[in-house]
Amino acid sequence: WLVGRVRGRPFRLGSLADIGALVALGGALGAAASATVGATVLALLGREDFLRAWPVWWTGDATGVVILAPLALVATEIRREGLSPSPARVAEAALLVLVAAVVVVVTARTVVPFA
């Protein structure tokens, strides 16, 4: 919604400018807002220092927006337009999900400070 509002037209993943707007507005600005709220709540509850929590929260939210928003937008577009993806595209999507799952498992089992 925010990207469409700023760009003055419905958002589509059809141009580099739209993708840049998604990264800047959703990935950076939107994640900053949610990180500020989340880190503030953690700090007020005494669970974490604000300056320690904010960058971790921001990194997670920004990464989520940049990775998941395009997938959700494409899925919505396919459904709205009544399109039927080819078997090759379905296989490609399944492979991407598998690779993402492996990355999540490897990352979750690795002890890496901060990011």
PDB file of C-alpha atoms in Angstrom:
ATOM      1  CA  TRP A   1       0.000   0.000   0.000  1.00  0.00           C
ATOM      2  CA  LEU A   2       2.730   2.458   1.004  1.00  0.00           C
ATOM      3  CA  VAL A   3       4.770   1.873  -2.151  1.00  0.00           C
ATOM      4  CA  GLY A   4       1.677   2.306  -4.342  1.00  0.00           C
ATOM      5  CA  ARG A   5       0.733   5.463  -2.473  1.00  0.00           C
ATOM      6  CA  VAL A   6       4.199   7.020  -2.803  1.00  0.00           C
ATOM      7  CA  ARG A   7       4.588   6.005  -6.456  1.00  0.00           C
ATOM      8  CA  GLY A   8       1.059   7.223  -7.314  1.00  0.00           C
ATOM      9  CA  ARG A   9      -0.061   4.013  -8.975  1.00  0.00           C
ATOM     10  CA  PRO A  10      -0.723   0.387  -8.059  1.00  0.00           C
ATOM     11  CA  PHE A  11       2.436  -1.444  -7.072  1.00  0.00           C
ATOM     12  CA  ARG A  12       3.759  -4.145  -9.398  1.00  0.00           C
ATOM     13  CA  LEU A  13       7.128  -5.839  -9.545  1.00  0.00           C
ATOM     14  CA  GLY A  14       7.516  -4.692 -13.120  1.00  0.00           C
ATOM     15  CA  SER A  15      10.271  -2.123 -12.836  1.00  0.00           C
ATOM     16  CA  LEU A  16      13.510  -1.515 -11.020  1.00  0.00           C
ATOM     17  CA  ALA A  17      12.000   1.658  -9.536  1.00  0.00           C
ATOM     18  CA  ASP A  18       9.160  -0.369  -7.974  1.00  0.00           C
ATOM     19  CA  ILE A  19      11.595  -2.879  -6.530  1.00  0.00           C
ATOM     20  CA  GLY A  20      13.768  -0.067  -5.185  1.00  0.00           C
ATOM     21  CA  ALA A  21      10.711   1.549  -3.612  1.00  0.00           C
ATOM     22  CA  LEU A  22       9.770  -1.771  -1.978  1.00  0.00           C
ATOM     23  CA  VAL A  23      13.265  -2.164  -0.529  1.00  0.00           C
ATOM     24  CA  ALA A  24      13.486   1.462   0.627  1.00  0.00           C
ATOM     25  CA  LEU A  25       9.962   1.909   1.979  1.00  0.00           C
ATOM     26  CA  GLY A  26       9.102  -1.601   3.099  1.00  0.00           C
ATOM     27  CA  GLY A  27      12.510  -3.002   3.878  1.00  0.00           C
ATOM     28  CA  ALA A  28      14.093   0.070   5.442  1.00  0.00           C
ATOM     29  CA  LEU A  29      11.366   2.459   6.592  1.00  0.00           C
ATOM     30  CA  GLY A  30       8.700  -0.080   7.510  1.00  0.00           C
ATOM     31  CA  ALA A  31      11.207  -2.275   9.309  1.00  0.00           C
ATOM     32  CA  ALA A  32      12.537   0.775  11.194  1.00  0.00           C
ATOM     33  CA  ALA A  33       9.055   1.555  12.466  1.00  0.00           C
ATOM     34  CA  SER A  34       8.386  -1.990  13.656  1.00  0.00           C
ATOM     35  CA  ALA A  35      11.886  -2.306  15.130  1.00  0.00           C
ATOM     36  CA  THR A  36      11.366   0.902  17.074  1.00  0.00           C
ATOM     37  CA  VAL A  37       8.084  -0.331  18.529  1.00  0.00           C
ATOM     38  CA  GLY A  38       9.429  -3.813  19.264  1.00  0.00           C
ATOM     39  CA  ALA A  39      12.697  -2.656  20.821  1.00  0.00           C
ATOM     40  CA  THR A  40      10.856  -0.048  22.886  1.00  0.00           C
ATOM     41  CA  VAL A  41       8.501  -2.677  24.299  1.00  0.00           C
ATOM     42  CA  LEU A  42      11.421  -4.978  25.124  1.00  0.00           C
ATOM     43  CA  ALA A  43      13.267  -2.110  26.807  1.00  0.00           C
ATOM     44  CA  LEU A  44      10.197  -1.028  28.810  1.00  0.00           C
ATOM     45  CA  LEU A  45       9.678  -4.607  29.986  1.00  0.00           C
ATOM     46  CA  GLY A  46      13.334  -4.781  31.008  1.00  0.00           C
ATOM     47  CA  ARG A  47      13.949  -7.757  28.703  1.00  0.00           C
ATOM     48  CA  GLU A  48      16.596  -6.153  26.464  1.00  0.00           C
ATOM     49  CA  ASP A  49      18.521  -2.933  25.997  1.00  0.00           C
ATOM     50  CA  PHE A  50      16.937  -0.790  23.260  1.00  0.00           C
ATOM     51  CA  LEU A  51      20.211  -0.171  21.405  1.00  0.00           C
ATOM     52  CA  ARG A  52      20.990  -3.900  21.349  1.00  0.00           C
ATOM     53  CA  ALA A  53      17.494  -5.001  20.338  1.00  0.00           C
ATOM     54  CA  TRP A  54      16.779  -2.405  17.650  1.00  0.00           C
ATOM     55  CA  PRO A  55      19.355  -3.467  15.008  1.00  0.00           C
ATOM     56  CA  VAL A  56      18.539  -7.153  15.463  1.00  0.00           C
ATOM     57  CA  TRP A  57      14.818  -6.478  15.145  1.00  0.00           C
ATOM     58  CA  TRP A  58      15.364  -4.208  12.128  1.00  0.00           C
ATOM     59  CA  THR A  59      17.556  -6.778  10.354  1.00  0.00           C
ATOM     60  CA  GLY A  60      14.962  -9.501  10.811  1.00  0.00           C
ATOM     61  CA  ASP A  61      12.053  -7.370   9.651  1.00  0.00           C
ATOM     62  CA  ALA A  62      13.900  -5.853   6.686  1.00  0.00           C
ATOM     63  CA  THR A  63      15.062  -9.275   5.545  1.00  0.00           C
ATOM     64  CA  GLY A  64      11.547 -10.639   5.874  1.00  0.00           C
ATOM     65  CA  VAL A  65      10.064  -7.816   3.810  1.00  0.00           C
ATOM     66  CA  VAL A  66      12.672  -8.076   1.064  1.00  0.00           C
ATOM     67  CA  ILE A  67      12.345 -11.863   0.810  1.00  0.00           C
ATOM     68  CA  LEU A  68       8.672 -12.526   1.493  1.00  0.00           C
ATOM     69  CA  ALA A  69       6.888  -9.468   0.077  1.00  0.00           C
ATOM     70  CA  PRO A  70       7.781 -10.219  -3.568  1.00  0.00           C
ATOM     71  CA  LEU A  71       6.643 -13.837  -3.134  1.00  0.00           C
ATOM     72  CA  ALA A  72       3.342 -12.731  -1.615  1.00  0.00           C
ATOM     73  CA  LEU A  73       2.830 -10.100  -4.310  1.00  0.00           C
ATOM     74  CA  VAL A  74       3.483 -12.570  -7.124  1.00  0.00           C
ATOM     75  CA  ALA A  75       1.168 -15.170  -5.546  1.00  0.00           C
ATOM     76  CA  THR A  76      -1.553 -12.532  -5.180  1.00  0.00           C
ATOM     77  CA  GLU A  77      -1.097 -11.407  -8.777  1.00  0.00           C
ATOM     78  CA  ILE A  78      -1.328 -14.990 -10.073  1.00  0.00           C
ATOM     79  CA  ARG A  79      -4.495 -15.577  -8.072  1.00  0.00           C
ATOM     80  CA  ARG A  80      -6.086 -12.229  -9.032  1.00  0.00           C
ATOM     81  CA  GLU A  81      -5.362 -12.668 -12.738  1.00  0.00           C
ATOM     82  CA  GLY A  82      -6.454 -16.316 -12.732  1.00  0.00           C
ATOM     83  CA  LEU A  83      -3.102 -17.373 -14.162  1.00  0.00           C
ATOM     84  CA  SER A  84      -1.872 -20.932 -14.060  1.00  0.00           C
ATOM     85  CA  PRO A  85       1.886 -21.339 -13.568  1.00  0.00           C
ATOM     86  CA  SER A  86       3.650 -23.829 -15.800  1.00  0.00           C
ATOM     87  CA  PRO A  87       4.967 -27.098 -14.329  1.00  0.00           C
ATOM     88  CA  ALA A  88       8.501 -25.703 -14.689  1.00  0.00           C
ATOM     89  CA  ARG A  89       7.551 -22.666 -12.574  1.00  0.00           C
ATOM     90  CA  VAL A  90       5.949 -24.905  -9.939  1.00  0.00           C
ATOM     91  CA  ALA A  91       9.140 -26.995  -9.805  1.00  0.00           C
ATOM     92  CA  GLU A  92      11.223 -23.815  -9.552  1.00  0.00           C
ATOM     93  CA  ALA A  93       9.075 -22.574  -6.667  1.00  0.00           C
ATOM     94  CA  ALA A  94       9.354 -25.917  -4.881  1.00  0.00           C
ATOM     95  CA  LEU A  95      13.133 -25.849  -5.277  1.00  0.00           C
ATOM     96  CA  LEU A  96      13.292 -22.309  -3.887  1.00  0.00           C
ATOM     97  CA  VAL A  97      11.228 -23.347  -0.862  1.00  0.00           C
ATOM     98  CA  LEU A  98      13.525 -26.318  -0.306  1.00  0.00           C
ATOM     99  CA  VAL A  99      16.670 -24.169  -0.534  1.00  0.00           C
ATOM    100  CA  ALA A 100      15.142 -21.607   1.837  1.00  0.00           C
ATOM    101  CA  ALA A 101      14.274 -24.365   4.319  1.00  0.00           C
ATOM    102  CA  VAL A 102      17.842 -25.701   4.225  1.00  0.00           C
ATOM    103  CA  VAL A 103      19.231 -22.196   4.770  1.00  0.00           C
ATOM    104  CA  VAL A 104      16.904 -21.696   7.746  1.00  0.00           C
ATOM    105  CA  VAL A 105      17.936 -25.000   9.321  1.00  0.00           C
ATOM    106  CA  VAL A 106      21.656 -24.334   8.811  1.00  0.00           C
ATOM    107  CA  THR A 107      21.329 -20.775  10.087  1.00  0.00           C
ATOM    108  CA  ALA A 108      19.292 -21.805  13.125  1.00  0.00           C
ATOM    109  CA  ARG A 109      21.916 -24.367  14.113  1.00  0.00           C
ATOM    110  CA  THR A 110      24.843 -21.968  13.698  1.00  0.00           C
ATOM    111  CA  VAL A 111      25.953 -19.754  16.536  1.00  0.00           C
ATOM    112  CA  VAL A 112      26.604 -16.393  14.909  1.00  0.00           C
ATOM    113  CA  PRO A 113      26.571 -13.190  16.952  1.00  0.00           C
ATOM    114  CA  PHE A 114      23.935 -10.639  15.921  1.00  0.00           C
ATOM    115  CA  ALA A 115      23.130 -11.091  12.239  1.00  0.00           C
TER     116      ALA A 115
END
